[in-house]
Coordinates of C-alpha atoms and ligand atoms in Angstrom, one line a residue:
M5 CA 103.3 121.9 116.0
Q6 CA 103.7 120.0 119.0
A7 CA 106.2 117.3 119.0
I8 CA 105.2 113.8 120.2
D9 CA 104.9 113.4 123.8
R10 CA 106.9 109.8 123.9
Q11 CA 104.0 107.5 125.0
T12 CA 100.9 109.9 125.7
F13 CA 99.0 111.0 123.0
D14 CA 95.8 112.8 122.5
Y15 CA 93.9 109.9 120.4
I16 CA 95.0 106.5 120.0
V17 CA 93.4 104.4 117.4
V18 CA 93.8 100.7 117.4
G19 CA 93.7 98.9 113.6
A20 CA 94.7 100.4 110.5
G21 CA 91.8 99.2 108.5
S22 CA 88.8 100.7 106.2
A23 CA 87.7 102.8 109.4
G24 CA 90.8 103.3 111.3
A25 CA 93.3 104.7 108.7
V26 CA 90.3 107.3 107.7
I27 CA 90.0 108.0 111.3
A28 CA 93.7 108.6 112.0
N29 CA 94.1 110.7 108.6
R30 CA 90.8 113.2 109.7
L31 CA 92.4 113.2 113.3
S32 CA 95.9 114.2 112.6
A33 CA 94.8 116.6 110.4
D34 CA 95.1 119.5 113.1
A35 CA 98.6 119.5 113.9
R36 CA 97.6 120.1 117.8
N37 CA 96.4 116.7 117.8
R38 CA 98.8 114.1 118.7
V39 CA 97.6 111.0 117.4
L40 CA 99.2 107.2 117.4
L41 CA 97.8 104.5 115.0
L42 CA 98.3 100.7 116.1
E43 CA 98.3 97.8 113.4
A44 CA 98.9 94.5 113.9
G45 CA 100.3 93.8 110.8
P46 CA 102.8 95.1 108.5
A47 CA 102.6 98.1 106.4
S48 CA 102.5 96.6 103.3
H49 CA 102.5 93.6 100.9
P50 CA 103.5 93.6 97.3
W51 CA 100.8 91.6 96.5
S52 CA 98.3 94.3 98.1
R53 CA 98.9 97.1 95.2
I54 CA 97.6 94.9 92.7
P55 CA 94.1 93.8 92.0
V56 CA 95.0 90.5 90.9
G57 CA 96.9 90.3 94.3
S58 CA 93.7 89.7 96.2
A59 CA 93.6 86.3 95.0
R60 CA 97.3 85.6 96.8
L61 CA 96.3 87.4 99.5
I62 CA 93.2 85.3 100.6
K63 CA 95.0 82.8 102.3
N64 CA 98.5 84.5 102.5
P65 CA 99.5 85.2 106.7
A66 CA 101.7 87.6 105.9
A67 CA 98.8 90.0 105.3
N68 CA 95.7 87.9 106.4
W69 CA 94.6 86.8 110.2
C70 CA 93.5 83.7 108.0
Y71 CA 90.6 82.9 110.9
T72 CA 88.3 79.9 110.1
A73 CA 84.4 79.6 111.5
E74 CA 83.7 76.7 113.9
P75 CA 81.9 73.7 112.0
E76 CA 78.0 74.1 111.8
P77 CA 75.1 72.3 110.8
N78 CA 74.4 74.8 107.9
T79 CA 77.7 74.1 106.7
N80 CA 77.4 70.5 106.9
G81 CA 80.1 70.6 109.3
R82 CA 82.5 72.9 107.3
G83 CA 84.9 75.8 108.9
I84 CA 84.7 78.0 106.5
P85 CA 87.4 80.4 105.8
V86 CA 87.2 83.7 107.2
P87 CA 90.0 85.9 105.6
R88 CA 90.6 89.6 107.3
G89 CA 93.5 92.0 106.5
R90 CA 96.3 92.4 108.6
L91 CA 98.1 95.4 107.6
L92 CA 97.7 99.0 106.5
G93 CA 94.4 99.4 105.2
G94 CA 93.5 96.7 107.0
S95 CA 90.5 94.4 104.6
S96 CA 90.5 97.4 102.3
S97 CA 94.3 96.1 101.4
I98 CA 93.1 92.4 100.7
N99 CA 89.3 92.8 99.7
G100 CA 87.6 92.5 96.0
M101 CA 87.6 96.1 95.4
A102 CA 83.7 96.0 94.7
F103 CA 82.6 99.6 95.7
V104 CA 78.7 99.5 96.9
R105 CA 77.2 101.8 99.5
G106 CA 74.2 99.8 100.4
Q107 CA 70.5 101.4 100.2
A108 CA 69.1 104.4 101.8
Q109 CA 66.7 102.4 103.8
D110 CA 69.9 100.3 105.9
F111 CA 70.6 103.6 107.2
D112 CA 67.2 104.5 107.7
S113 CA 66.7 101.6 109.9
W114 CA 69.3 102.2 111.7
A115 CA 68.0 106.0 112.6
Q116 CA 64.5 104.6 113.4
A117 CA 65.9 102.0 115.7
G118 CA 66.6 105.5 117.6
N119 CA 70.2 106.0 116.5
R120 CA 70.4 109.6 115.8
G121 CA 72.3 110.9 112.9
W122 CA 72.7 107.5 110.9
S123 CA 69.8 108.0 108.4
Y124 CA 71.1 107.9 105.0
E125 CA 70.4 111.9 104.5
D126 CA 72.7 112.1 107.6
V127 CA 75.5 109.7 106.1
L128 CA 75.3 110.6 102.9
P129 CA 77.7 113.7 103.3
F130 CA 80.3 111.3 104.6
F131 CA 79.9 108.9 101.7
K132 CA 80.4 111.8 99.1
R133 CA 83.5 113.3 101.3
M134 CA 85.1 109.9 101.1
E135 CA 85.0 109.4 97.2
S136 CA 86.3 111.1 93.8
Y137 CA 83.9 109.4 91.5
D138 CA 83.4 110.8 87.6
G139 CA 80.0 109.5 87.0
G140 CA 76.7 109.5 88.3
D141 CA 74.8 112.5 89.8
D142 CA 76.2 115.6 92.0
A143 CA 73.4 115.1 94.4
F144 CA 74.8 111.8 95.3
R145 CA 78.1 111.8 94.1
G146 CA 81.2 113.3 95.7
R147 CA 84.3 114.3 93.3
Q148 CA 86.9 115.5 95.7
G149 CA 87.3 112.8 98.0
P150 CA 90.7 110.7 98.8
L151 CA 89.4 107.6 97.5
R152 CA 89.5 107.3 94.2
V153 CA 86.4 104.9 92.6
T154 CA 86.1 103.9 89.1
N155 CA 83.7 102.1 86.6
P156 CA 85.4 98.7 84.9
D157 CA 85.3 98.9 80.8
A158 CA 81.5 97.7 80.0
G159 CA 82.7 96.7 76.8
D160 CA 83.6 93.6 77.3
P161 CA 81.0 91.2 75.2
L162 CA 80.5 88.5 77.6
F163 CA 79.5 91.2 79.9
A164 CA 77.1 93.0 77.5
A165 CA 75.4 89.3 77.2
L166 CA 74.8 89.0 80.9
I167 CA 73.2 92.6 80.9
K168 CA 71.4 91.7 78.0
A169 CA 70.2 88.1 79.4
A170 CA 69.6 90.2 82.8
G171 CA 67.1 92.5 81.0
E172 CA 65.5 89.3 79.1
V173 CA 64.1 88.3 83.1
G174 CA 63.3 91.5 84.1
I175 CA 66.3 92.9 85.8
A176 CA 67.0 96.4 84.3
H177 CA 70.7 98.2 83.7
N178 CA 71.4 100.8 86.4
P179 CA 73.8 103.1 85.3
D180 CA 74.7 103.9 89.2
Y181 CA 73.4 101.8 91.9
N182 CA 75.0 103.9 94.3
G183 CA 73.0 106.8 93.2
A184 CA 69.4 107.6 93.4
T185 CA 68.4 103.6 93.6
Q186 CA 70.0 100.7 93.9
D187 CA 67.9 98.5 91.7
G188 CA 69.1 96.4 88.5
I189 CA 72.2 95.5 87.0
A190 CA 75.7 97.1 86.6
M191 CA 79.3 96.8 86.1
S192 CA 80.7 96.9 89.2
Q193 CA 82.3 100.6 90.8
A194 CA 86.0 99.7 92.2
T195 CA 88.3 101.0 94.8
I196 CA 90.6 101.0 91.5
S197 CA 92.6 103.7 89.9
G198 CA 95.1 103.1 86.8
G199 CA 95.3 99.8 87.7
R200 CA 95.9 99.9 91.2
R201 CA 94.2 98.8 94.3
M202 CA 92.8 102.1 96.1
S203 CA 92.8 101.0 99.7
T204 CA 92.5 103.2 102.7
A205 CA 96.2 103.0 103.4
R206 CA 96.8 104.0 99.9
C207 CA 94.0 106.9 99.8
Y208 CA 94.0 108.2 103.4
L209 CA 97.6 107.4 104.7
D210 CA 100.3 107.6 102.1
P211 CA 99.6 110.9 101.5
I212 CA 100.0 111.7 104.8
G213 CA 102.9 109.9 105.4
K214 CA 104.9 112.8 106.9
R215 CA 102.5 114.4 109.3
G216 CA 104.9 115.3 112.5
N217 CA 101.8 114.8 114.7
L218 CA 100.9 111.2 113.7
R219 CA 102.8 108.0 114.5
I220 CA 102.1 104.8 113.1
E221 CA 103.3 101.6 114.6
T222 CA 102.8 98.5 112.5
G223 CA 103.6 95.1 114.1
A224 CA 101.7 96.1 117.1
L225 CA 99.4 93.9 118.5
T226 CA 97.1 96.0 121.1
E227 CA 96.6 93.2 123.8
A228 CA 94.6 95.3 126.1
L229 CA 92.6 98.6 126.8
L230 CA 94.0 100.3 130.2
L231 CA 90.8 101.2 132.1
E232 CA 90.9 103.2 135.5
G233 CA 87.5 102.7 136.7
K234 CA 84.9 103.4 134.2
R235 CA 87.4 105.6 132.0
C236 CA 89.4 104.4 128.9
T237 CA 93.4 105.7 129.5
G238 CA 95.3 103.9 127.0
V239 CA 96.4 100.7 125.4
R240 CA 98.9 97.9 126.1
Y241 CA 100.2 96.7 122.9
S242 CA 103.4 94.6 122.0
V243 CA 105.8 94.7 119.2
G244 CA 108.0 91.9 118.4
G245 CA 107.4 90.1 122.3
Q246 CA 108.3 93.3 123.8
L247 CA 105.2 94.9 125.8
R248 CA 104.4 98.4 125.6
E249 CA 101.7 101.4 127.0
A250 CA 100.4 104.4 125.4
H251 CA 98.4 106.7 127.4
A252 CA 95.5 108.7 125.7
A253 CA 95.0 111.8 126.8
R254 CA 91.2 112.0 125.2
E255 CA 90.3 109.1 123.5
V256 CA 91.0 105.6 122.6
V257 CA 89.0 104.7 119.2
V258 CA 88.8 100.8 118.6
S259 CA 88.9 100.1 115.0
A260 CA 89.9 96.6 114.8
G261 CA 87.1 95.3 112.5
T262 CA 83.9 93.0 113.5
I263 CA 86.2 89.9 114.8
N264 CA 89.5 91.5 116.7
S265 CA 87.2 94.3 118.1
P266 CA 85.4 92.5 120.3
Q267 CA 88.2 90.2 121.1
L268 CA 89.8 93.2 122.7
L269 CA 86.9 94.1 124.5
E270 CA 86.6 90.8 126.1
L271 CA 90.4 90.5 127.0
S272 CA 90.1 93.8 128.8
G273 CA 87.5 92.7 130.9
I274 CA 84.5 94.3 129.2
G275 CA 81.4 91.8 127.8
Q276 CA 79.4 88.5 129.4
P277 CA 80.5 88.5 133.1
D278 CA 80.2 84.6 133.0
R279 CA 82.1 84.0 130.0
L280 CA 84.9 86.1 131.3
Q281 CA 84.9 85.0 134.4
S282 CA 85.3 81.5 133.3
L283 CA 88.2 82.2 131.5
G284 CA 90.0 83.9 134.6
I285 CA 89.6 87.1 133.1
A286 CA 88.4 90.0 136.1
V287 CA 84.9 91.8 135.0
R288 CA 85.7 95.3 134.6
H289 CA 82.5 96.2 132.8
V290 CA 79.2 94.4 131.9
L291 CA 77.9 94.5 128.4
P292 CA 76.4 91.3 127.4
G293 CA 76.1 92.2 123.8
V294 CA 79.9 92.4 122.8
G295 CA 80.2 89.6 120.5
E296 CA 76.8 89.0 119.6
N297 CA 74.4 89.8 116.6
L298 CA 77.1 88.6 113.8
R299 CA 76.1 89.0 110.8
D300 CA 77.3 87.7 107.3
H301 CA 76.4 87.0 103.9
Y302 CA 76.6 83.2 103.3
A303 CA 76.5 83.1 99.6
P304 CA 76.6 79.9 97.1
R305 CA 78.8 80.1 93.9
T306 CA 76.6 79.1 90.7
R307 CA 78.6 77.5 88.2
W308 CA 78.3 77.6 84.2
A309 CA 80.5 75.9 81.7
V310 CA 80.3 78.5 78.6
G311 CA 81.3 76.4 75.1
A312 CA 81.9 79.2 72.8
K313 CA 85.6 79.9 72.8
G314 CA 87.8 83.1 73.9
I315 CA 85.2 84.7 75.8
T316 CA 85.9 84.0 79.6
F317 CA 89.2 84.7 81.2
N318 CA 89.9 80.8 81.9
D319 CA 90.4 80.9 77.6
R320 CA 91.8 84.9 77.8
A321 CA 94.4 83.9 80.7
R322 CA 95.8 80.7 78.8
G323 CA 99.3 80.8 76.9
F324 CA 99.9 83.6 74.8
G325 CA 96.5 85.0 76.3
L326 CA 98.3 85.4 79.8
V327 CA 101.4 87.6 78.4
R328 CA 99.1 89.7 76.7
Q329 CA 97.0 90.4 80.1
A330 CA 100.4 90.9 81.5
L331 CA 101.1 93.3 78.4
S332 CA 97.6 95.0 78.7
Y333 CA 98.3 95.4 82.1
A334 CA 102.1 96.5 82.2
L335 CA 101.1 99.4 79.8
F336 CA 97.7 100.8 80.4
G337 CA 96.7 99.0 83.8
Q338 CA 93.9 97.3 82.2
G339 CA 93.0 93.1 81.7
L340 CA 92.6 90.6 83.9
L341 CA 95.5 91.8 86.3
G342 CA 93.9 95.2 87.0
A343 CA 90.2 94.0 87.3
V344 CA 87.6 94.1 90.1
G345 CA 86.7 90.7 91.9
A346 CA 83.3 90.5 90.4
P347 CA 83.2 93.0 87.5
L348 CA 78.9 92.7 87.1
R349 CA 76.4 92.8 89.9
A350 CA 73.0 92.7 90.1
F351 CA 70.5 93.6 92.9
V352 CA 67.3 92.0 92.6
R353 CA 63.7 91.7 94.5
S354 CA 63.4 87.9 95.0
R355 CA 59.4 88.1 94.7
A356 CA 57.0 90.7 93.7
G357 CA 55.8 93.2 96.4
L358 CA 59.4 94.2 98.0
D359 CA 60.0 97.8 98.9
A360 CA 63.7 97.4 97.7
P361 CA 66.0 94.3 96.2
D362 CA 66.8 91.8 98.9
V363 CA 69.1 89.7 97.0
M364 CA 72.7 90.3 95.4
L365 CA 74.1 88.4 92.4
G366 CA 77.9 89.0 91.4
W367 CA 79.3 87.5 88.1
V368 CA 83.0 86.3 88.2
P369 CA 84.2 85.8 84.3
M370 CA 85.6 82.3 84.9
L371 CA 85.7 79.4 86.7
T372 CA 88.2 78.6 89.8
E373 CA 89.2 75.5 91.5
P374 CA 91.0 75.6 95.2
G375 CA 94.8 75.8 95.2
P376 CA 97.2 75.4 98.1
K377 CA 97.8 79.5 98.0
G378 CA 94.3 80.7 97.0
P379 CA 92.0 79.7 94.4
K380 CA 93.3 78.9 91.1
I381 CA 92.1 79.4 87.7
A382 CA 90.5 76.2 86.1
R383 CA 91.0 74.3 83.1
Q384 CA 87.6 74.4 81.9
S385 CA 86.1 77.6 80.7
G386 CA 83.0 79.1 82.6
V387 CA 81.4 81.9 84.7
T388 CA 80.9 81.9 88.8
C389 CA 77.9 83.5 89.5
Y390 CA 77.5 83.9 93.5
A391 CA 73.6 84.9 94.8
H392 CA 72.4 85.6 98.5
P393 CA 70.2 87.8 100.3
M394 CA 71.4 90.9 101.3
R395 CA 69.8 91.5 105.0
P396 CA 70.1 88.1 106.6
E397 CA 68.3 87.6 109.8
S398 CA 70.3 84.7 111.0
K399 CA 72.9 85.8 114.1
G400 CA 75.6 84.2 115.2
H401 CA 78.6 85.3 117.8
I402 CA 82.2 85.9 118.1
H403 CA 83.9 85.1 121.7
I404 CA 87.5 84.6 123.1
V405 CA 88.8 81.1 124.2
A406 CA 91.4 81.8 126.1
A407 CA 92.7 85.1 128.2
D408 CA 95.2 84.9 125.5
P409 CA 95.8 87.9 122.7
H410 CA 97.6 84.9 120.4
R411 CA 94.5 82.9 120.4
P412 CA 92.0 83.4 117.2
P413 CA 88.5 83.8 118.8
A414 CA 85.8 81.3 117.8
I415 CA 83.6 82.8 114.9
N416 CA 80.0 80.9 114.8
F417 CA 77.7 82.3 112.4
N418 CA 74.6 80.2 112.6
F419 CA 74.2 80.6 108.8
L420 CA 70.4 80.0 108.0
S421 CA 69.1 79.4 111.4
S422 CA 66.8 81.8 110.0
P423 CA 64.1 80.3 107.7
I424 CA 63.8 83.1 106.1
D425 CA 67.6 83.5 105.1
A426 CA 67.1 79.8 103.4
E427 CA 63.8 80.5 101.8
I428 CA 65.6 83.9 100.0
T429 CA 69.0 81.8 99.5
V430 CA 66.9 79.4 97.3
R431 CA 65.0 82.2 95.3
A432 CA 68.2 83.9 94.7
V433 CA 69.6 80.8 93.0
R434 CA 66.7 80.5 91.1
I435 CA 67.0 84.0 89.7
A436 CA 70.9 83.2 88.5
R437 CA 69.5 80.4 86.7
A438 CA 67.0 82.7 85.2
V439 CA 69.7 84.9 83.8
M440 CA 72.1 82.4 82.9
T441 CA 69.5 80.4 80.8
A442 CA 67.9 83.5 79.2
P443 CA 68.2 83.9 75.4
A444 CA 70.7 86.4 75.3
L445 CA 73.5 84.0 76.3
A446 CA 72.5 81.0 73.8
P447 CA 75.2 81.5 71.5
M448 CA 77.6 81.3 74.4
R449 CA 76.8 77.4 74.6
V450 CA 76.3 78.1 78.3
T451 CA 75.4 74.8 80.6
E452 CA 75.1 74.5 84.1
I453 CA 77.4 72.8 86.6
G454 CA 76.5 73.6 89.9
P455 CA 73.7 73.4 91.7
G456 CA 73.4 71.3 88.5
E457 CA 70.2 70.7 86.3
S458 CA 69.1 67.9 88.4
R459 CA 68.8 69.5 91.6
T460 CA 65.5 71.4 90.9
T461 CA 63.2 71.2 94.1
D462 CA 63.8 73.7 96.9
G463 CA 65.1 71.3 99.2
E464 CA 68.1 69.8 97.0
I465 CA 69.3 73.5 96.3
L466 CA 69.2 74.2 100.0
D467 CA 71.2 70.8 100.3
W468 CA 73.6 72.0 97.7
V469 CA 73.8 75.5 99.3
K470 CA 74.9 73.8 102.4
Q471 CA 77.9 71.9 100.9
V472 CA 79.5 74.8 98.9
A473 CA 78.3 78.0 100.2
E474 CA 80.9 80.3 101.8
T475 CA 80.7 83.8 103.2
T476 CA 81.5 86.9 100.8
Y477 CA 83.5 88.4 103.5
H478 CA 81.4 91.1 105.2
P479 CA 80.8 90.0 108.5
V480 CA 79.6 93.0 110.9
G481 CA 77.4 93.8 113.8
T482 CA 79.6 92.6 117.0
C483 CA 79.5 95.6 118.9
K484 CA 76.3 97.0 117.6
M485 CA 75.4 100.7 117.9
G486 CA 72.0 101.2 119.9
S487 CA 70.1 102.0 123.1
D488 CA 68.7 98.3 124.0
G489 CA 70.1 96.2 126.5
M490 CA 72.6 94.4 123.6
A491 CA 74.0 97.5 122.3
V492 CA 77.9 97.8 123.0
V493 CA 77.9 101.4 121.3
D494 CA 75.7 104.4 121.7
A495 CA 75.0 106.5 118.5
E496 CA 78.3 108.5 119.0
L497 CA 80.0 105.2 119.1
R498 CA 80.7 105.3 122.7
V499 CA 81.3 102.0 124.5
R500 CA 78.4 102.1 127.0
G501 CA 79.5 103.1 130.4
I502 CA 82.9 103.5 129.9
A503 CA 84.0 107.0 129.0
A504 CA 86.9 108.0 126.8
L505 CA 86.3 104.6 124.3
R506 CA 84.8 104.3 121.0
I507 CA 84.2 101.5 118.4
A508 CA 84.3 102.7 114.8
D509 CA 84.6 99.9 112.4
A510 CA 81.9 97.2 110.9
S511 CA 81.6 95.9 114.5
I512 CA 78.9 98.6 115.2
M513 CA 76.5 98.2 112.1
P514 CA 73.4 97.2 113.7
S515 CA 72.2 95.0 110.9
L516 CA 73.9 94.4 107.7
T517 CA 73.8 96.7 104.8
S518 CA 72.5 95.9 101.3
G519 CA 75.8 94.8 99.6
N520 CA 79.2 94.8 100.4
T521 CA 80.9 96.6 103.4
N522 CA 83.8 98.6 102.5
A523 CA 82.3 101.9 101.6
P524 CA 80.2 101.7 104.6
S525 CA 82.7 100.8 107.0
I526 CA 85.2 103.8 105.3
M527 CA 82.1 105.8 105.9
I528 CA 81.8 104.8 109.8
G529 CA 85.2 106.3 109.8
E530 CA 84.6 109.3 108.5
K531 CA 82.1 109.9 110.6
A532 CA 83.5 108.9 114.0
A533 CA 86.4 111.4 113.0
D534 CA 83.6 114.3 113.0
M535 CA 82.4 113.0 116.7
V536 CA 85.5 112.9 117.9
L537 CA 86.9 116.1 116.7
N538 CA 83.4 117.5 117.6
A539 CA 83.7 116.0 121.2
G540 CA 86.7 118.0 121.6
Ligands
FAD616 C1 88.6 89.0 100.7 C2 88.0 89.8 101.4 C3 86.9 90.3 100.1 C4 86.3 91.3 100.6 N1 85.6 91.9 99.2 C5 85.0 93.1 99.3 C6 84.7 93.8 98.4 O1 85.0 93.4 97.6 N2 84.1 95.0 98.4 C7 83.4 95.6 99.6 O2 83.1 96.3 100.1 N3 84.2 94.7 100.9 C8 84.7 93.7 100.7 N4 85.2 93.1 101.7 C9 84.5 93.7 103.2 C10 85.4 94.8 103.6 O3 86.9 94.9 102.8 C11 85.4 95.1 105.3 O4 84.0 94.9 105.5 C12 86.0 96.4 105.7 O5 87.2 96.7 105.2 C13 85.9 96.0 107.3 O6 86.7 97.6 107.6 P1 87.1 97.4 109.0 O7 87.6 98.8 109.3 O8 85.7 97.1 110.1 O9 88.1 96.2 109.6 P2 89.8 96.0 108.8 O10 89.7 96.8 107.6 O11 89.7 94.6 108.4 O12 90.4 96.5 109.8 C14 90.7 96.2 110.8 C15 92.4 96.2 111.2 O13 92.5 96.4 112.6 C16 94.1 95.4 112.7 N5 93.7 95.2 114.0 C17 92.6 93.6 114.5 N6 93.5 93.5 115.6 C18 94.5 94.6 116.2 C19 94.9 94.6 117.3 N7 94.7 94.0 118.4 N8 96.0 95.2 117.4 C20 96.3 96.1 116.3 N9 95.6 96.1 115.3 C21 94.7 95.2 114.9 C22 94.0 94.3 111.7 O14 94.7 94.0 111.4 C23 93.1 95.4 110.3 O15 94.3 96.4 109.8 C24 86.1 91.9 101.5 C25 86.6 91.9 102.7 C26 87.7 90.2 102.6 C27 88.4 90.2 103.9

């Protein structure tokens, strides 16, 4: 095996998140490849190992970039929080741990737009290769991958009642929404095993810690890409305020995520010329799509009081109940402390005649209230159900506001700027209402808190959405893949017009997948690694 040659590597990967950690693992599997993985955040955080810890990390700058979006009209002028993981594993180390691939049509639409190699048939082998899952059909599911995916226990009476209530309004139970079809309601598959979070740090980096050809540097903020003409030759980064350079003999792969990948391109002089010049940045390469095409899920959380006792987590985590939960977790890795953020979810068609579900609902078996360190369990017992369109058409943008790598970029979502998103959001809230008022839940004495029974018209529901909705933390698309004028990377994820530079993370998605975005981001990492190795 070749020793690491000072500051020259074959490959440099920027960002050790859902995609970057995967790429570093796969590239360094061949001992001849010298790989540098740079991560701005720390190696770990104690709360990142325990599922319940996600609530303690949502506002915690020790492991989170803690961005805030710009105020905009359809958030009623609120600057809504944009948490992003800042540690090994990236957002997979702080996220809600739901495991959702999306629909076959999502990837087929990418391929139909000219991105050869990205149809569902093409990406399915990577989804299978990443995971180790016990259920479902072998045709769709992987058994031997590094990422352990499990199902929460469906025996809970509240979840059983919710599944029955959904059935009463025509939403059937689907045991594997990551299988042949997504339609229906199911317990959330989760990146949790033995009561522990399965981040990409845990599943892709921990097992290979001793590879001599992989250097992982944490606390290493990449400040710029080094360019010689139209070729990327390395990166400049800082550790504890000290500047360093590393050179890539073959390629640099940027996997800094949807917020930071476009930021790094712009800081390096790649993007919209007027914008860069106005900040005093020399234009190295014109790419008007950098930072554009931002999409996210804008989701109101409907809130429901539950009168029957002992059913919700609010009741079960009080007093002696909390001690029981702690014991159950310590002894068996089960219960509240080891649970996925939203243990039940449904994929639903918001109107007849649609080819596939267009709305996702997710149930959290408790009410929370805001606290200084993140959401706290509320005193009132109840259930939260978020509901939103899965493939929003509203597009925003992310751009730097200064030539300073430490200044957060400005995030503008333009939520609900496309009228169809507003329409589907209202329908999604009405579907949540239909399930929560179905006969199966009557014995639990469920009553509506938000939006509130008095809000009945579309306009009233939409006004409420603008007051309360937040993202479900799935920003994508700011370095989109494609061949049109606004594409930033091609179908091989190569930055258009710059040699030896790829982007591989959620930012390359041309459109939002139908569901949560961790699984597709890991798939992108798996596929990108093959592309880099095959280019080889
Ligand atoms: C609070 C929260 C809850 C979520 N819940 C779910 C869920 O339940 N299920 C789901 O599927 N998805 C969920 N997501 C979304 C999902 O986790 C992300 O879509 C996915 O992790 C994105 O992967 P990525 O590789 O694009 O970026 P990330 O995983 O965010 O990785 C980017 C990495 O790059 C590093 N980095 C950034 N800039 C630099 C730089 N300049 N130099 C060095 N390093 C840098 C970052 O610190 C980070 O580690 C959630 C996200 C959040 C934040």
